[in-house]
Coordinates of C-alpha atoms in Angstrom, one line a residue:
X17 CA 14.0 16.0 -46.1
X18 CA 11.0 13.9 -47.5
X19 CA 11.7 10.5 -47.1
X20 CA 10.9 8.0 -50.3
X21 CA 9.6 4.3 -51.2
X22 CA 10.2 3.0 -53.9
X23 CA 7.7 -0.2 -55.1
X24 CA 7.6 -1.7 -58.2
X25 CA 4.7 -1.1 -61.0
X26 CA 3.9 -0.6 -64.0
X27 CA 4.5 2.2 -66.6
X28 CA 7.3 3.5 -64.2
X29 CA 10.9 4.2 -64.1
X30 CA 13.1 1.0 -64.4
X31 CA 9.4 -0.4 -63.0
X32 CA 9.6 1.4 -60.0
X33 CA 7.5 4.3 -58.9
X34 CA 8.3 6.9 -55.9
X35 CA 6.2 6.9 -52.9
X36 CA 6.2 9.9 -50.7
X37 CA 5.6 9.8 -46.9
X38 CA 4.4 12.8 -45.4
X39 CA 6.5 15.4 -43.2
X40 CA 4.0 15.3 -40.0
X41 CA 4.7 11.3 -40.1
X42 CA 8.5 11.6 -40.5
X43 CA 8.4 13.9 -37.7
X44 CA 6.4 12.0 -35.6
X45 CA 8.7 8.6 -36.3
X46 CA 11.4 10.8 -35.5
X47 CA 10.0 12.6 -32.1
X48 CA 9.4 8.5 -30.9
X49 CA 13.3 8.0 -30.9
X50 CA 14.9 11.4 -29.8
X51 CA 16.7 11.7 -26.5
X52 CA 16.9 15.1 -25.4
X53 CA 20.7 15.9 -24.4
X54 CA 21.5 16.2 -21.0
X55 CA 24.4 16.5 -18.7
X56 CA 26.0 13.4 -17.1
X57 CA 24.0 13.1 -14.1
X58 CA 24.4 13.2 -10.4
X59 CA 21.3 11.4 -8.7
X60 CA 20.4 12.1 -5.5
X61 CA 18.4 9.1 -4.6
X62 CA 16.0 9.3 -1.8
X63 CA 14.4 6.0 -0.7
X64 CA 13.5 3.6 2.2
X65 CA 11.6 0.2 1.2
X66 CA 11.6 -2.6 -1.3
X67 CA 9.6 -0.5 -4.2
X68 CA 12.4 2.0 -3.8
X69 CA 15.1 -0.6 -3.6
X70 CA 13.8 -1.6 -7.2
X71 CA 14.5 1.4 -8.9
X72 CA 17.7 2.2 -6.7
X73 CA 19.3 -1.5 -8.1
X74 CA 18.2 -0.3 -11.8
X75 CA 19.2 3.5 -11.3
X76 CA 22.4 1.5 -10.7
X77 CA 22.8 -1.1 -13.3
X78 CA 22.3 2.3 -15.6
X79 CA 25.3 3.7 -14.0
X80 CA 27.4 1.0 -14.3
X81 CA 27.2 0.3 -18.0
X82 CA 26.2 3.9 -19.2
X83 CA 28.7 6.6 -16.7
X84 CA 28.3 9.1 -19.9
X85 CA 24.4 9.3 -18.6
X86 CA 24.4 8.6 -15.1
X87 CA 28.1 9.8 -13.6
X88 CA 26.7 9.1 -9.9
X89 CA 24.3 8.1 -7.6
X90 CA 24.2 9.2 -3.7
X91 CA 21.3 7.5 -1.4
X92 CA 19.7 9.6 1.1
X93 CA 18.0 7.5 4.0
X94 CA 16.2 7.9 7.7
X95 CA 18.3 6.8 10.5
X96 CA 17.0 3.3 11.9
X97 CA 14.8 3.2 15.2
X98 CA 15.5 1.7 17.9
X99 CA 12.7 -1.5 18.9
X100 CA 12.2 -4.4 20.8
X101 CA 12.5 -4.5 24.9
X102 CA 14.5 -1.6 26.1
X103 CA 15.2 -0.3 22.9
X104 CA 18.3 -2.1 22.9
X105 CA 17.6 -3.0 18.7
X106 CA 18.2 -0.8 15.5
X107 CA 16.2 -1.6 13.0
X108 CA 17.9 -0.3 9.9
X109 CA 15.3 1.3 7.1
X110 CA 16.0 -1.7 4.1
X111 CA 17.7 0.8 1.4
X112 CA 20.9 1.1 3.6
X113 CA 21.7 -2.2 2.9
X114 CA 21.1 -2.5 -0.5
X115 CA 23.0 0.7 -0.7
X116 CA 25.7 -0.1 0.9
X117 CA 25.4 -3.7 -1.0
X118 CA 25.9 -1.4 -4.0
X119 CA 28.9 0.7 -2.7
X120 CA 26.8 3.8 -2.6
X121 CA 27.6 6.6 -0.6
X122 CA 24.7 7.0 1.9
X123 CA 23.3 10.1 3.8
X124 CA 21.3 9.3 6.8
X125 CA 18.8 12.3 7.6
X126 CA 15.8 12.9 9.7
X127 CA 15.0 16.4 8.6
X128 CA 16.0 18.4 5.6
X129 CA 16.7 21.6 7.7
X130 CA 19.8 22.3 7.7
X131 CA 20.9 20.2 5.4
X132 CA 22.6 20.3 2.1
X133 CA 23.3 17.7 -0.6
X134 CA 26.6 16.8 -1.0
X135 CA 29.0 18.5 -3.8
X136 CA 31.0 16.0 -5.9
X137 CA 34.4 16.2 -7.7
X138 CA 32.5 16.6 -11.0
X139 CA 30.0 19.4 -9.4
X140 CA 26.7 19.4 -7.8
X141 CA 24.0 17.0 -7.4
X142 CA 21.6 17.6 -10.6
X143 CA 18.6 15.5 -9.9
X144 CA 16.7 14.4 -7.2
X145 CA 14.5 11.2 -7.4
X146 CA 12.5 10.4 -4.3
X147 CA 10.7 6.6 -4.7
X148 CA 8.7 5.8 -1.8
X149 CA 10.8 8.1 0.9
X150 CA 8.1 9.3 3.6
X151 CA 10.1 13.1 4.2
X152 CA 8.3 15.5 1.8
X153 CA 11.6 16.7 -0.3
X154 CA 11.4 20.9 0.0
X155 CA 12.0 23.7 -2.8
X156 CA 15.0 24.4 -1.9
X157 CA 17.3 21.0 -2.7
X158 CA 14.4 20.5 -5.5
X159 CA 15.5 23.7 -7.1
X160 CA 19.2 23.4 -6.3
X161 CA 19.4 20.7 -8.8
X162 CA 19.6 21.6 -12.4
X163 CA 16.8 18.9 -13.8
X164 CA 14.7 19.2 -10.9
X165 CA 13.2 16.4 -9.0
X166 CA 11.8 13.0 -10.3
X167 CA 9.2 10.1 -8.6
X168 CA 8.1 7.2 -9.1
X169 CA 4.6 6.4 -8.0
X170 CA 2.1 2.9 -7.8
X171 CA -0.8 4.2 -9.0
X172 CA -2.6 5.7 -12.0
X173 CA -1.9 9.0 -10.6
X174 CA -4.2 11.4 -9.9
X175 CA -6.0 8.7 -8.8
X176 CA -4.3 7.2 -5.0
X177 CA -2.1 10.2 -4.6
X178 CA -0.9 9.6 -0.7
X179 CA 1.3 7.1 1.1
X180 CA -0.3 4.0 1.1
X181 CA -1.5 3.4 -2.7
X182 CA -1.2 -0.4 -2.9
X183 CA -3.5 -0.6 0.5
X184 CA -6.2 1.2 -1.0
X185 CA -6.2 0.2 -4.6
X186 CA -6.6 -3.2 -2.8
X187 CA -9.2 -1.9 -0.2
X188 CA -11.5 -0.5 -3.0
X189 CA -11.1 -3.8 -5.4
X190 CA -9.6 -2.6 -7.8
X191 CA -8.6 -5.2 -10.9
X192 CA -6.3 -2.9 -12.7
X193 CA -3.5 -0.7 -11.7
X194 CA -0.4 0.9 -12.9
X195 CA 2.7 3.1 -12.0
X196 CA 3.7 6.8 -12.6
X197 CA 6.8 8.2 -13.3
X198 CA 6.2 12.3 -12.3
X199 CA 8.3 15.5 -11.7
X200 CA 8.8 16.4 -7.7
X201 CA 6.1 19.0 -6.9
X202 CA 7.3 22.3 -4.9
X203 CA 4.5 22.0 -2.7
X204 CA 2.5 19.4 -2.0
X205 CA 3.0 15.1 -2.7
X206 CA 2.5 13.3 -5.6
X207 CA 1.0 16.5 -7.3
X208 CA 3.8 17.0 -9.9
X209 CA 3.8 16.3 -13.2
X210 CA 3.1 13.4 -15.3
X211 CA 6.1 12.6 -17.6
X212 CA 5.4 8.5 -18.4
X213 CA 2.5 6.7 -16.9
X214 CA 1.2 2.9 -17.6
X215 CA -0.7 3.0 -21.0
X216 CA -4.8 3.2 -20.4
X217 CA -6.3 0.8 -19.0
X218 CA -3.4 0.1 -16.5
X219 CA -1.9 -3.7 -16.2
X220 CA -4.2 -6.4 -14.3
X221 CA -4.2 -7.2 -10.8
X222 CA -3.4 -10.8 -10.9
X223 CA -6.4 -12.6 -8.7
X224 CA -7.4 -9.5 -7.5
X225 CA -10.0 -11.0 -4.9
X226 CA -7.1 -12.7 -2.9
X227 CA -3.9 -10.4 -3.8
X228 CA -2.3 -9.4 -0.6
X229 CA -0.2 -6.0 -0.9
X230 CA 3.3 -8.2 -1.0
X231 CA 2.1 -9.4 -3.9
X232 CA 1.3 -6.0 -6.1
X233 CA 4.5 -5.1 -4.6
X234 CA 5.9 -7.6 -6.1
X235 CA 4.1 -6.6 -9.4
X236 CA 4.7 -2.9 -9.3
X237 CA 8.4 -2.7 -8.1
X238 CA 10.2 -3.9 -11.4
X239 CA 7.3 -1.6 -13.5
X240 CA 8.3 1.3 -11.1
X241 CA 11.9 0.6 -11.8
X242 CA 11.7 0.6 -15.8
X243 CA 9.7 3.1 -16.2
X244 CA 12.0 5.8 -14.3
X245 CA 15.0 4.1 -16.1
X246 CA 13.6 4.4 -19.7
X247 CA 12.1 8.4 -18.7
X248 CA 15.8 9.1 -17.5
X249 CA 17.0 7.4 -20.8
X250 CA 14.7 9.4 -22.8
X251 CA 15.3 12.6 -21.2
X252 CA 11.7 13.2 -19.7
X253 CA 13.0 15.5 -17.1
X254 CA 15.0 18.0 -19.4
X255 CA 12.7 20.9 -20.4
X256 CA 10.1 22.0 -22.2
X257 CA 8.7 18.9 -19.9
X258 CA 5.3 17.2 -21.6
X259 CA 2.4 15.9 -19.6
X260 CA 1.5 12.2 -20.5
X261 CA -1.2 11.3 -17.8
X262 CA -4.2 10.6 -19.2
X263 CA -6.6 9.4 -16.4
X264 CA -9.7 11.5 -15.7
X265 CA -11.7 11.8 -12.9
X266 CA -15.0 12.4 -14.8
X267 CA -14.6 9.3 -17.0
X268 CA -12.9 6.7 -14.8
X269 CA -14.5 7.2 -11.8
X270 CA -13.6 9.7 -8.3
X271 CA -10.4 10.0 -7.2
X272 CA -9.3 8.7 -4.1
X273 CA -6.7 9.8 -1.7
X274 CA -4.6 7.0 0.1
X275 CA -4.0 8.2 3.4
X276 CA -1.6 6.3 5.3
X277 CA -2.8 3.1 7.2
X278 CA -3.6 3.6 11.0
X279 CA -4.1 1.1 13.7
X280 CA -7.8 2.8 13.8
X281 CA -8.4 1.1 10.1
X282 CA -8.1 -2.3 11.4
X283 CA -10.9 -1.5 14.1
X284 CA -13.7 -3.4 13.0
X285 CA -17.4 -0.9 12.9
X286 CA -19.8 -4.0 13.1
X287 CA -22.7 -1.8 12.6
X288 CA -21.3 -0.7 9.3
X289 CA -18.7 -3.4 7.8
X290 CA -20.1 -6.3 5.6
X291 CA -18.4 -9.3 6.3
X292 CA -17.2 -8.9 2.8
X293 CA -15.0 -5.2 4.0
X294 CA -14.3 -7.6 7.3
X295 CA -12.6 -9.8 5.3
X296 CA -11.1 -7.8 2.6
X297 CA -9.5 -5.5 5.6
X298 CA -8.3 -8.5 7.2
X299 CA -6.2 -9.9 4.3
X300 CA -5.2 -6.8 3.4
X301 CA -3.7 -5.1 6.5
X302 CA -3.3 -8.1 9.2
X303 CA -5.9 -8.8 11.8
X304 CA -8.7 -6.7 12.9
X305 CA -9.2 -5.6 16.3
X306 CA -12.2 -4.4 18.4
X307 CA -13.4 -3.7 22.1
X308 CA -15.2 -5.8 24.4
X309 CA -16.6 -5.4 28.1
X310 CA -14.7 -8.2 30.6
X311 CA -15.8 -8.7 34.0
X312 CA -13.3 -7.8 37.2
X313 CA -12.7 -9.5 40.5
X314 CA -13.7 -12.9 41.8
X315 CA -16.4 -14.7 40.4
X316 CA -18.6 -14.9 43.9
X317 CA -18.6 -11.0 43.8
X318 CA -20.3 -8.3 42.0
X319 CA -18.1 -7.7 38.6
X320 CA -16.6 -5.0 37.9
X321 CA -16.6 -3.6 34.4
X322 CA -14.2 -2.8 32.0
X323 CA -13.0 -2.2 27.8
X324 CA -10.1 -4.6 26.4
X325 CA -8.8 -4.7 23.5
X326 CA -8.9 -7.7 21.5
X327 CA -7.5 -9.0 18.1
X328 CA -9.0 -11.4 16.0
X329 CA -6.4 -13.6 14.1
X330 CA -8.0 -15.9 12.6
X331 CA -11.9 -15.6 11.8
X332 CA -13.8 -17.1 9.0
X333 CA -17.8 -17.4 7.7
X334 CA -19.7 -20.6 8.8
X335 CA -23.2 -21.7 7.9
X336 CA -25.9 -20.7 10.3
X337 CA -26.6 -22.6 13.4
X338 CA -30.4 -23.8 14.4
X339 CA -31.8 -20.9 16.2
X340 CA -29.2 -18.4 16.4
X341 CA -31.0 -15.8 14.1
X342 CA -32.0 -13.6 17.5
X343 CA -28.5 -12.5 17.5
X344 CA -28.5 -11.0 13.9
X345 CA -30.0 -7.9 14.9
X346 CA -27.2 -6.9 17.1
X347 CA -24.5 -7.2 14.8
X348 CA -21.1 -7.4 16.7
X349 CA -22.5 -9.2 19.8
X350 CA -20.6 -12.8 20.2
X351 CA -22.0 -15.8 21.4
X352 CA -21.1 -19.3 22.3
X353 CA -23.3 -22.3 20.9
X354 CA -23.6 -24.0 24.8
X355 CA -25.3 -23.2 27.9
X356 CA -23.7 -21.1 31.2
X357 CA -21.7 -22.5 32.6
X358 CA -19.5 -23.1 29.4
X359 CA -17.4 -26.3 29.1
X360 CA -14.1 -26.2 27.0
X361 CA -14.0 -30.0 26.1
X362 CA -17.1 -30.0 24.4
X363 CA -16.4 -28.0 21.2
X364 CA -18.0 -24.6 21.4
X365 CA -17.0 -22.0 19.5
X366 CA -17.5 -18.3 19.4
X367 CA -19.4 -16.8 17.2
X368 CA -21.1 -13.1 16.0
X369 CA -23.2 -11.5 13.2
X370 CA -22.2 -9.2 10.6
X371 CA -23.9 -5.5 9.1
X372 CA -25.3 -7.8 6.1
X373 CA -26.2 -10.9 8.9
X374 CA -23.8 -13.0 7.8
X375 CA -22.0 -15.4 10.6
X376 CA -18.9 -15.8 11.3
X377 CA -17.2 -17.7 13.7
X378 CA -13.9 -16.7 15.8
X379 CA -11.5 -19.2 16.1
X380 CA -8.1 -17.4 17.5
X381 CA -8.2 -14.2 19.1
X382 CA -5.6 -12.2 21.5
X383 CA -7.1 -10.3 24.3
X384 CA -5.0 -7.4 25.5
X385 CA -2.2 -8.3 28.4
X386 CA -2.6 -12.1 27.5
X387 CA -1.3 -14.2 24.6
X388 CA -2.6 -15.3 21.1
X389 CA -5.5 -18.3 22.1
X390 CA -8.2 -20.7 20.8
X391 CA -11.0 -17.9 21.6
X392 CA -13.7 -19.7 23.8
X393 CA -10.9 -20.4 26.4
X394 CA -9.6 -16.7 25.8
X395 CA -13.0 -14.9 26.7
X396 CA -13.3 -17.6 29.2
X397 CA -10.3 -16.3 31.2
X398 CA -10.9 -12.7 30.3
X399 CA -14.5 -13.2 31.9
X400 CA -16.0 -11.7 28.9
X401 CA -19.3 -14.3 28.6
X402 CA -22.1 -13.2 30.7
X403 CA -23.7 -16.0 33.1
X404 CA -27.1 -16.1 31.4
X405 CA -28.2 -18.7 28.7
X406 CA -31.3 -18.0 25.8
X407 CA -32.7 -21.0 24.9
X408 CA -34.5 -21.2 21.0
X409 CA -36.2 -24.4 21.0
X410 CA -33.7 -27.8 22.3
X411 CA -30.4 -25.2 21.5
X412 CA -28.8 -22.8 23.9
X413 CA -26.6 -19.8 23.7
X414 CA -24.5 -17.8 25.9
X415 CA -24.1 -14.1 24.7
X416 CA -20.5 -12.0 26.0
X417 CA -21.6 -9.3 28.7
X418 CA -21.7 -6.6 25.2
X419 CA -21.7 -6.0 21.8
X420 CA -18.2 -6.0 20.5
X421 CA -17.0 -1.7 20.0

């Protein structure tokens, strides 16, 4: 049925005139507000940290004041691991307690083998969603469930498929970003596909240069959260299902995988890290660590060489000292701004070039077996500074034994 406008003129019945829309506009006003129908559904929710706690709590709030389209939710978690001396701790994984804050029914699992989702009163579990849940969900309870399998992902997916997207979209300076609601793949991660996703460009980064990843998290939870709530509103999931991602690789730039965070990326490479990637990794995933040589045995005896560990906490550039240039063309080698033997009481500090010769100077640093120190009296009583002093004009400086590895 054609819909009509009437608006007044001239020469016209009663002074109005009909106005027709077309039919491919009433149809596309009427596609923007259609839900496809759907049975009552019975989530099975599979989560572990705050992003997933997001869309858990708003999962639920749909529950609670629309049953008729969300009849139940049941939580799916790992079992805590035990921590601290003598493993004597469980740390819970944070969605059991908001779970059980909720009065959820929770399902603590390691492994999917073996295991099958629960069968309620009103019949089987009919949809999966898995925000930010670490096991890889298989076929098998994926296609056990009527609609399938939904997640929710922070990232402009394809782009940061893996399990550490807000490290890397911070890690590669990004300004924008965005979040993806997309079906459970059978096979791989985050390779499913795209039912909602943030509108082109994505949403800003707020001060992108100092953001830390609590803070996108903070960002990208609630975003996560509504846009799974609105695609389950809408009926995303019910077939024939209708791709909406629009990012391409060719026009905005390679796609980039991000793997999950090891200890090895916090290991600084000083013959390949600018300061700015020193810094950036530093604010991004905690302190940076390296290796040095230290020096064994008494002091009177011929030292005996070994690799420590140790962790820089707290670091920052300085302005370059009178003469220490020499030392820019090993970059990682630190140095102290005094002559051997070095005294504590008269203000040194340790210092060491960067890739791009920039200097910065270390103020705190941990050495491995000993505590968190000012870092002249911690490569002090690590015996990491050699006994020989190079003089540049009326300044001298006292080089470590080696380069920082």
């Amino acid at each position: 049925m054609h819909a009509i406008l009437l608006s007044r003129g001239p020469g016209t019945l009663c002074g109005f005139r009909p106005v027709r829309l077309s039919l491919l506009l009433a149809r596309r006003c009427l596609a923007t507000t259609t839900t496809k129908a759907h049975d009552p559904l019975r989530i099975l929710f599979c989560g572990s940290d705050e992003f997933s706690i997001a869309s858990l709590k708003a999962l639920n709030a749909e529950h609670v004041s629309r049953p008729d389209r969300i009849a139940s939710i049941d939580v799916v978690c790992r079992p805590g691991k035990r921590v601290g001396r003598g493993l004597k701790t469980i740390r819970e994984v944070p969605i059991k307690a908001a779970a059980t804050a909720l009065s959820l029914p929770i399902h603590e699992i390691d492994t999917f083998r073996d295991w099958t989702p629960p069968v309620l009163p009103e019949g089987p579990i009919n949809l999966i969603v898995a925000v930010s849940f670490g096991l890889f969900v298989p076929a098998r309870i994926i296609n056990g469930a009527k609609y399938g399998g939904l997640n929710v992902h922070p990232s402009l997916l394809p782009d940061f498929r893996g399990p550490a997207p807000l490290h890397h979209t911070l890690l590669h300076d990004r300004t924008k970003t965005g979040v993806t609601l997309q079906t459970l793949d059978l096979k791989h991660f985050d390779h499913g596909t795209i039912l909602a996703q943030t509108p082109a460009p994505g949403f800003d980064i707020p001060n992108p240069a100092s953001c830390s990843v609590q803070e996108l998290l903070d960002l990208v939870a609630p975003k996560g959260a509504d846009i799974l709530v609105k695609g389950i509103q809408q009926g995303l999931f019910v077939p024939p299902l209708k791709d909406a991602g629009w990012r391409s690789s060719v026009r905005d730039g390679p796609l980039i995988h991000a793997a999950k965070i090891v200890p090895e990326d916090r290991h600084i490479n000083w013959t390949m890290w600018t300061l700015h990637e020193i810094q950036r990794r530093h604010q991004v995933l905690g302190p940076l660590w390296g290796i040095s040589v230290v020096a064994n045995g008494k002091s009177s005896e011929e030292p005996v060489f070994q690799h420590r560990r140790v962790i820089f906490t707290e670091v920052e550039e300085v302005p370059l000292l009178k003469g220490c240039s020499k030392f820019s063309v090993v970059p990682g080698l630190p140095f102290v701004d005094g002559t051997h033997p070095i005294e504590l009481d008269k203000g040194k500090g340790v210092y060491v070039f960067t890739r791009d010769q920039k200097l910065v100077r270390i103020h705190q640093m941990k050495v491995e077996g000993e505590l968190n120190a000012d870092a002249l009296r911690a490569a002090r009583k690590a015996r990491m500074i050699g006994d020989r002093t190079l003089y540049s004009g009326d300044m001298g400086y006292t080089p470590f034994y080696k380069p920082l590895l």
